[in-house]
Coordinates of C-alpha atoms in Angstrom, one line a residue:
X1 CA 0.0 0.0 0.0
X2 CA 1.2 3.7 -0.8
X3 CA 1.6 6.0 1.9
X4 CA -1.3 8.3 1.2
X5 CA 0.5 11.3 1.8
X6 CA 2.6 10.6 -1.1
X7 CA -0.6 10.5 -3.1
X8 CA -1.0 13.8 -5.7
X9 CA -3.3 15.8 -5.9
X10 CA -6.8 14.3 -7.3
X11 CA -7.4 13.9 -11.3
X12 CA -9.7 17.4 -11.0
X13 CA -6.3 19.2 -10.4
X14 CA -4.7 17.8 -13.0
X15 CA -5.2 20.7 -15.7
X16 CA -7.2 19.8 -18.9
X17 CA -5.2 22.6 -21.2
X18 CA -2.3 24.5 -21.0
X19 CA 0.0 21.4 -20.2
X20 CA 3.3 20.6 -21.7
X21 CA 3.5 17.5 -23.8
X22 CA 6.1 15.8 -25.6
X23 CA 5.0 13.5 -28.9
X24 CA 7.6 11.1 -30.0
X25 CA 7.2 10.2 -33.6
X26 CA 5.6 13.4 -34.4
X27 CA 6.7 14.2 -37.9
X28 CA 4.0 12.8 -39.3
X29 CA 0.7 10.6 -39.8
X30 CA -0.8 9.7 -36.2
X31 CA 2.0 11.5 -34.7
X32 CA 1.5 14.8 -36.4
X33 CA -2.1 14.1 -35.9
X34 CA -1.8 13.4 -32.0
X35 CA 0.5 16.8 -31.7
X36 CA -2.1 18.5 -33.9
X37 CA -5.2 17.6 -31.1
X38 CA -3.2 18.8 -28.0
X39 CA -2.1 21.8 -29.8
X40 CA -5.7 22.3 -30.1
X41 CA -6.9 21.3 -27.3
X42 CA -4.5 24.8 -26.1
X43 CA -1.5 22.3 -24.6
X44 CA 2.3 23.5 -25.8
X45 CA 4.1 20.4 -27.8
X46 CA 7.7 19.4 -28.1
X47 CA 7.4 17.9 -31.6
X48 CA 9.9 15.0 -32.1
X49 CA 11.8 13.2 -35.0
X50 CA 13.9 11.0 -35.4
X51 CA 15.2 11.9 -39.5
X52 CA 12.6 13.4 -41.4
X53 CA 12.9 17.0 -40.1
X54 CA 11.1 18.5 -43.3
X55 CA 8.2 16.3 -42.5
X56 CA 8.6 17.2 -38.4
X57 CA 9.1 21.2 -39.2
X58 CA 5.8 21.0 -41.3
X59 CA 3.6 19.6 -38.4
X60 CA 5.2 22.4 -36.0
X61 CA 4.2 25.2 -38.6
X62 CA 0.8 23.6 -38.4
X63 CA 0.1 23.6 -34.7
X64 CA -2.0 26.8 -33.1
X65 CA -0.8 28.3 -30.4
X66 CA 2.8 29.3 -29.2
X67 CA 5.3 27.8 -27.3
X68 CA 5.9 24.5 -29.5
X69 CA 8.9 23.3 -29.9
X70 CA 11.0 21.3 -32.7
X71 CA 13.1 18.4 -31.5
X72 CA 15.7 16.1 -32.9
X73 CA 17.1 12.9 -31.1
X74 CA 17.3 9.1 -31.9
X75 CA 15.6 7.4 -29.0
X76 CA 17.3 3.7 -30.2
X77 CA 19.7 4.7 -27.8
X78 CA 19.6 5.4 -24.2
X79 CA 21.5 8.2 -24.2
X80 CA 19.2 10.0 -27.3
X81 CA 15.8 8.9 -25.2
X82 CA 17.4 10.7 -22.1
X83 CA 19.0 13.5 -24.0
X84 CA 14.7 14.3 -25.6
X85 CA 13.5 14.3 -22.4
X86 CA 15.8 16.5 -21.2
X87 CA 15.6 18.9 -24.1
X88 CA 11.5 18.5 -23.9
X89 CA 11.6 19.9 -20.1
X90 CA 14.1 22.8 -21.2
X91 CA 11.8 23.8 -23.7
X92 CA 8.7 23.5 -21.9
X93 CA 9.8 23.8 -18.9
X94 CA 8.5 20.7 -17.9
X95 CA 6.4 17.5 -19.3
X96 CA 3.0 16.9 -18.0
X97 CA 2.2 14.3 -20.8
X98 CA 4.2 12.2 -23.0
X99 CA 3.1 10.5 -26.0
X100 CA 5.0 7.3 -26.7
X101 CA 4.4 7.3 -30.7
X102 CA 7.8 6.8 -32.2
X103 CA 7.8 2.9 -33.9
X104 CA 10.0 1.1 -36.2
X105 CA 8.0 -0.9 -38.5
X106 CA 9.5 -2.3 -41.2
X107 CA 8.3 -6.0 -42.8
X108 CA 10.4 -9.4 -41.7
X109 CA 8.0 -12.4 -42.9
X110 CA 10.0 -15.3 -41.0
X111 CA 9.5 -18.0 -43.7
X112 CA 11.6 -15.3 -46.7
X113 CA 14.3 -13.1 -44.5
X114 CA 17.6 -14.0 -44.1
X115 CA 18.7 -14.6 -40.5
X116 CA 20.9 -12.1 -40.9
X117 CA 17.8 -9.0 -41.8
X118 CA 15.7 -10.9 -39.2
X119 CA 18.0 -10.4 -36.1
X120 CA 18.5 -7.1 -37.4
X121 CA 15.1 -5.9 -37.7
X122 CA 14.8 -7.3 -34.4
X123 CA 17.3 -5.4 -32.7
X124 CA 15.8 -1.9 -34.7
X125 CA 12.3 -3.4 -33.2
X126 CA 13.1 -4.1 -29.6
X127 CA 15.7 -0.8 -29.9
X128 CA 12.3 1.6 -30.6
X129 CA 9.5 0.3 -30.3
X130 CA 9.9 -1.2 -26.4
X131 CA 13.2 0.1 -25.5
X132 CA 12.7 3.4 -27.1
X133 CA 9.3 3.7 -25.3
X134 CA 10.4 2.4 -21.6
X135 CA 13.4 4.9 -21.4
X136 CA 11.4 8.0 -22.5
X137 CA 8.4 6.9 -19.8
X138 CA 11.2 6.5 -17.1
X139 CA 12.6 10.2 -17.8
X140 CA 9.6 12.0 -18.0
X141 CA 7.7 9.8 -15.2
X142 CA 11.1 11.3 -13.5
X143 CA 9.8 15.0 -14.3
X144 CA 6.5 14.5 -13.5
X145 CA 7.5 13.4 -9.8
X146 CA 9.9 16.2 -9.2
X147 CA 6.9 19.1 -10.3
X148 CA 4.7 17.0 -7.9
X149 CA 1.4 17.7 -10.0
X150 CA 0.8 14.4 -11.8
X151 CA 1.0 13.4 -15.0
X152 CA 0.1 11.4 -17.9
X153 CA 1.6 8.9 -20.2
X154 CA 0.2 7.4 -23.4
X155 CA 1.5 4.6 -24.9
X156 CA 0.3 3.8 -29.0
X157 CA 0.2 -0.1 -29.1
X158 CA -1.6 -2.3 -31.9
X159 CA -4.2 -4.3 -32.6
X160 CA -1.3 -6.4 -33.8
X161 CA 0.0 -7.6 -30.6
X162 CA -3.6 -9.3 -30.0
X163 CA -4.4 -10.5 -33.9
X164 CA -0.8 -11.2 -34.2
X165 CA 1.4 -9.6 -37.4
X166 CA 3.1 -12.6 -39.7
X167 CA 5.1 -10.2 -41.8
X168 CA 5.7 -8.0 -39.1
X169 CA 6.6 -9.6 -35.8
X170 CA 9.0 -8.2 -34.0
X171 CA 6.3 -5.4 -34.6
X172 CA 3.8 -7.6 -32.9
X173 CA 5.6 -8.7 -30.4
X174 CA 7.2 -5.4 -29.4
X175 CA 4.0 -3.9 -29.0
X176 CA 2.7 -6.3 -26.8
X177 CA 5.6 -5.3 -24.4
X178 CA 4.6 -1.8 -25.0
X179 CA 1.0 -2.8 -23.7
X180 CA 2.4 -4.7 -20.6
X181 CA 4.9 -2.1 -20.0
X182 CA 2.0 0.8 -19.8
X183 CA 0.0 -1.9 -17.4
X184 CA 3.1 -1.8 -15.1
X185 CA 4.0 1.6 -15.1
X186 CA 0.0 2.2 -14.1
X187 CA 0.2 0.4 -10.8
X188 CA 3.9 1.7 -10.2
X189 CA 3.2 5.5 -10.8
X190 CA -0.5 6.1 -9.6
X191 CA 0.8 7.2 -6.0
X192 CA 2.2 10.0 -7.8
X193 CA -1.2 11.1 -9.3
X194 CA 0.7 9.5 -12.9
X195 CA -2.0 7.5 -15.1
X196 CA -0.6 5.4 -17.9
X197 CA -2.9 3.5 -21.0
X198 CA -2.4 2.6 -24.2
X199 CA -3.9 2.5 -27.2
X200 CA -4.3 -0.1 -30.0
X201 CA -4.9 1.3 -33.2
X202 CA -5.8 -0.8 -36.4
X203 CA -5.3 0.2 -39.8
X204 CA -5.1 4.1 -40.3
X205 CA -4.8 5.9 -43.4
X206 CA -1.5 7.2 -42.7
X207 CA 1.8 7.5 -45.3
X208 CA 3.7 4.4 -43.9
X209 CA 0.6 2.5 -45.4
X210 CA -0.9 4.6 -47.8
X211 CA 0.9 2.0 -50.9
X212 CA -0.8 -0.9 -49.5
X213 CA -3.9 0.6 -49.1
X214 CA -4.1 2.1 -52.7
X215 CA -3.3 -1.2 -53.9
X216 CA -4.6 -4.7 -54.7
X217 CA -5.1 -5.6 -50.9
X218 CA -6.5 -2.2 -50.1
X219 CA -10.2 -3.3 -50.2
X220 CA -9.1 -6.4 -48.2
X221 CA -8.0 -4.3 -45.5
X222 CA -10.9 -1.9 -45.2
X223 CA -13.3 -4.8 -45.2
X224 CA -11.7 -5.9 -42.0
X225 CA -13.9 -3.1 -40.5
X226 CA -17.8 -3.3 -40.6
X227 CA -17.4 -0.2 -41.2
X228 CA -15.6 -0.9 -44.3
X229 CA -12.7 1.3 -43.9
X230 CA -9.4 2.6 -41.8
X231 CA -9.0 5.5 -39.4
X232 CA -8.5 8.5 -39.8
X233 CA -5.1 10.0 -37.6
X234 CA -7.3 12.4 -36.1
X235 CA -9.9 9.1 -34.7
X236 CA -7.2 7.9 -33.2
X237 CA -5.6 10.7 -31.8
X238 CA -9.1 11.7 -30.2
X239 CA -8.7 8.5 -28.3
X240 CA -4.9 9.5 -27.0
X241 CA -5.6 12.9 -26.2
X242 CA -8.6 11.6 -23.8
X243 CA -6.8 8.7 -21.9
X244 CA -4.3 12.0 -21.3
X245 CA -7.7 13.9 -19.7
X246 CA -8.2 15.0 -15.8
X247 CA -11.1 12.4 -16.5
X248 CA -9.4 9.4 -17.5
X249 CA -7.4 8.8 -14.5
X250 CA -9.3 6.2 -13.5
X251 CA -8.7 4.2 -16.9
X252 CA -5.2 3.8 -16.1
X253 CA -3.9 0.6 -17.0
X254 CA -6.2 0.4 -20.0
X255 CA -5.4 -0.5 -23.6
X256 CA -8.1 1.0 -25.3
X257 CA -8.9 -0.5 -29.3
X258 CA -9.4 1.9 -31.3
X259 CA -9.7 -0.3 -34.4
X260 CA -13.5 -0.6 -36.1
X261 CA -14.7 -3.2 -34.6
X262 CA -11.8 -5.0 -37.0
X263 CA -10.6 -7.3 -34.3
X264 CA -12.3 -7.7 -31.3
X265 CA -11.5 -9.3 -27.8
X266 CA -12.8 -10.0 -24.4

C-alpha cells in the first residue's frame, strides 16, 4: 500500500489545457495528428523526430498556439531517449504528458528473411519500439514526480500484438511489451497522481501504409472493418488525447482499441 501522503493531488487538479506534452514520432501521420489535437486542445508540444525533419518542421508550422517546440534525437539509444527528455523539459519547462508514438515498422516475414535482416530488424524493433518507449516513460515519469502535479503517459500499441502480425513480428511482439509495459507503469506511478494507458490502433490511413492501401489488398484491409474502412489520424488521436484527460485517471492501465470493430477481444 502507498503512503497516502505521497498520493498527488486528485485527477480534477490535473489541468485539462495548457500542459506541456512531448509527442515522440511526431513528424507525421498519427504523430503529427496526436500533436495537432493537443495543440488544439490549447497544450504546448515538443514535436519529435527522429530523420525526417522536413516532414517534423511542417507539423510544427501547423500547430496553433505558441510555445511549441521542434526536436531532434534518436531514441534507439539510451543516451538519445534521455537527451529528448531532457531537451522536452528545457523547452517547456517541464512534461506533464508524454506521448509514446515513435515505432519502427519495417516488414520481416520469418519464412523469406535472411537470419541475418531478421535479427536485425529485431534489434531496430526491440531498440524503438519497447526500448525506445520504456526509457522516455522513465525520464519524464522522473519529471512529473519532481513538479509534484501528476502526469500522464500514453503509450500507441496495436491491434497487432492481439491479432498477431506474420510479416511483421517483431512489430507484434514489441508492441505487446509496450501494452504490458504501460499496465506496469499504471500500478507503479499512480501514488504519484501519474495514469498510464495505451492504445491499440488498427489500420489508419496514414503514409507508412498509404501503398498498400491504394493497392490490390487495399479493399481487403478496409473490409476488415464493418465499417468498411481505416482510421482517420485524427480518430485515433481523439482516443490519445482523452486517456491524457483529468477524467481518465481512472482508466489507467487500460489498452483501449481503437480499431473498427476489425478485431475484437474479451
Amino acid at each position: 500500500m502507498a503512503d497516502t501522503a505521497s498520493i498527488a493531488s486528485p485527477a480534477t487538479e490535473f489541468p485539462a489545457t495548457g500542459r506541456r506534452v512531448l509527442v515522440s514520432g511526431a513528424s507525421r501521420g498519427l504523430g503529427r495528428a496526436v500533436a495537432l489535437a493537443f495543440a488544439e486542445n490549447g497544450d504546448r508540444v515538443a514535436v519529435h523526430y527522429g530523420s525526417r525533419r522536413a516532414d517534423a518542421e511542417a507539423t510544427l508550422a501547423a500547430l496553433p498556439g505558441d510555445g511549441h517546440a521542434l526536436l531532434h534525437a534518436d531514441i534507439a539509444g539510451p543516451e538519445g531517449a534521455a537527451g529528448l527528455v531532457a531537451a522536452a523539459d528545457a523547452a517547456l519547462g517541464g512534461i506533464d504528458v508524454l506521448v509514446n508514438n515513435a515505432a519502427v515498422n519495417t516488414p520481416h516475414p520469418p519464412a523469406t528473411t535472411s537470419y541475418a535482416d531478421w535479427t536485425a530488424a529485431w534489434q531496430s524493433h526491440v531498440a524503438v519500439n519497447l526500448l525506445g518507449t520504456a526509457h522516455l516513460s522513465h525520464g519524464a515519469a522522473q519529471r512529473m514526480i519532481e513538479q509534484g502535479t501528476g502526469g500522464r503517459i500514453v503509450n500507441v500499441g496495436s491491434r497487432g500484438a492481439f491479432r498477431g502480425e506474420p510479416d511483421h513480428p517483431a512489430y507484434g511482439a514489441t508492441k505487446a511489451a509496450v501494452h504490458a509495459l504501460g499496465q506496469s507503469l499504471a500500478v507503479a506511478l499512480a501514488p504519484h497522481g501519474i495514469a498510464v494507458a495505451s492504445v491499440a490502433p488498427g489500420f489508419v490511413d496514414t503514409e507508412r501504409v498509404g501503398g498498400r492501401l491504394a493497392g490490390e489488398q487495399g479493399a481487403a484491409i478496409r473490409a476488415q472493418s464493418p465499417f468498411g474502412r481505416v482510421a482517420e489520424p485524427a480518430e485515433v488521436a481523439a482516443a490519445v488525447r482523452w486517456l491524457a484527460s483529468p477524467e481518465a485517471q481512472w482508466s489507467s492501465g487500460t489498452v483501449l482499441d481503437v480499431n473498427g470493430a476489425s478485431y475484437l477481444r474479451t
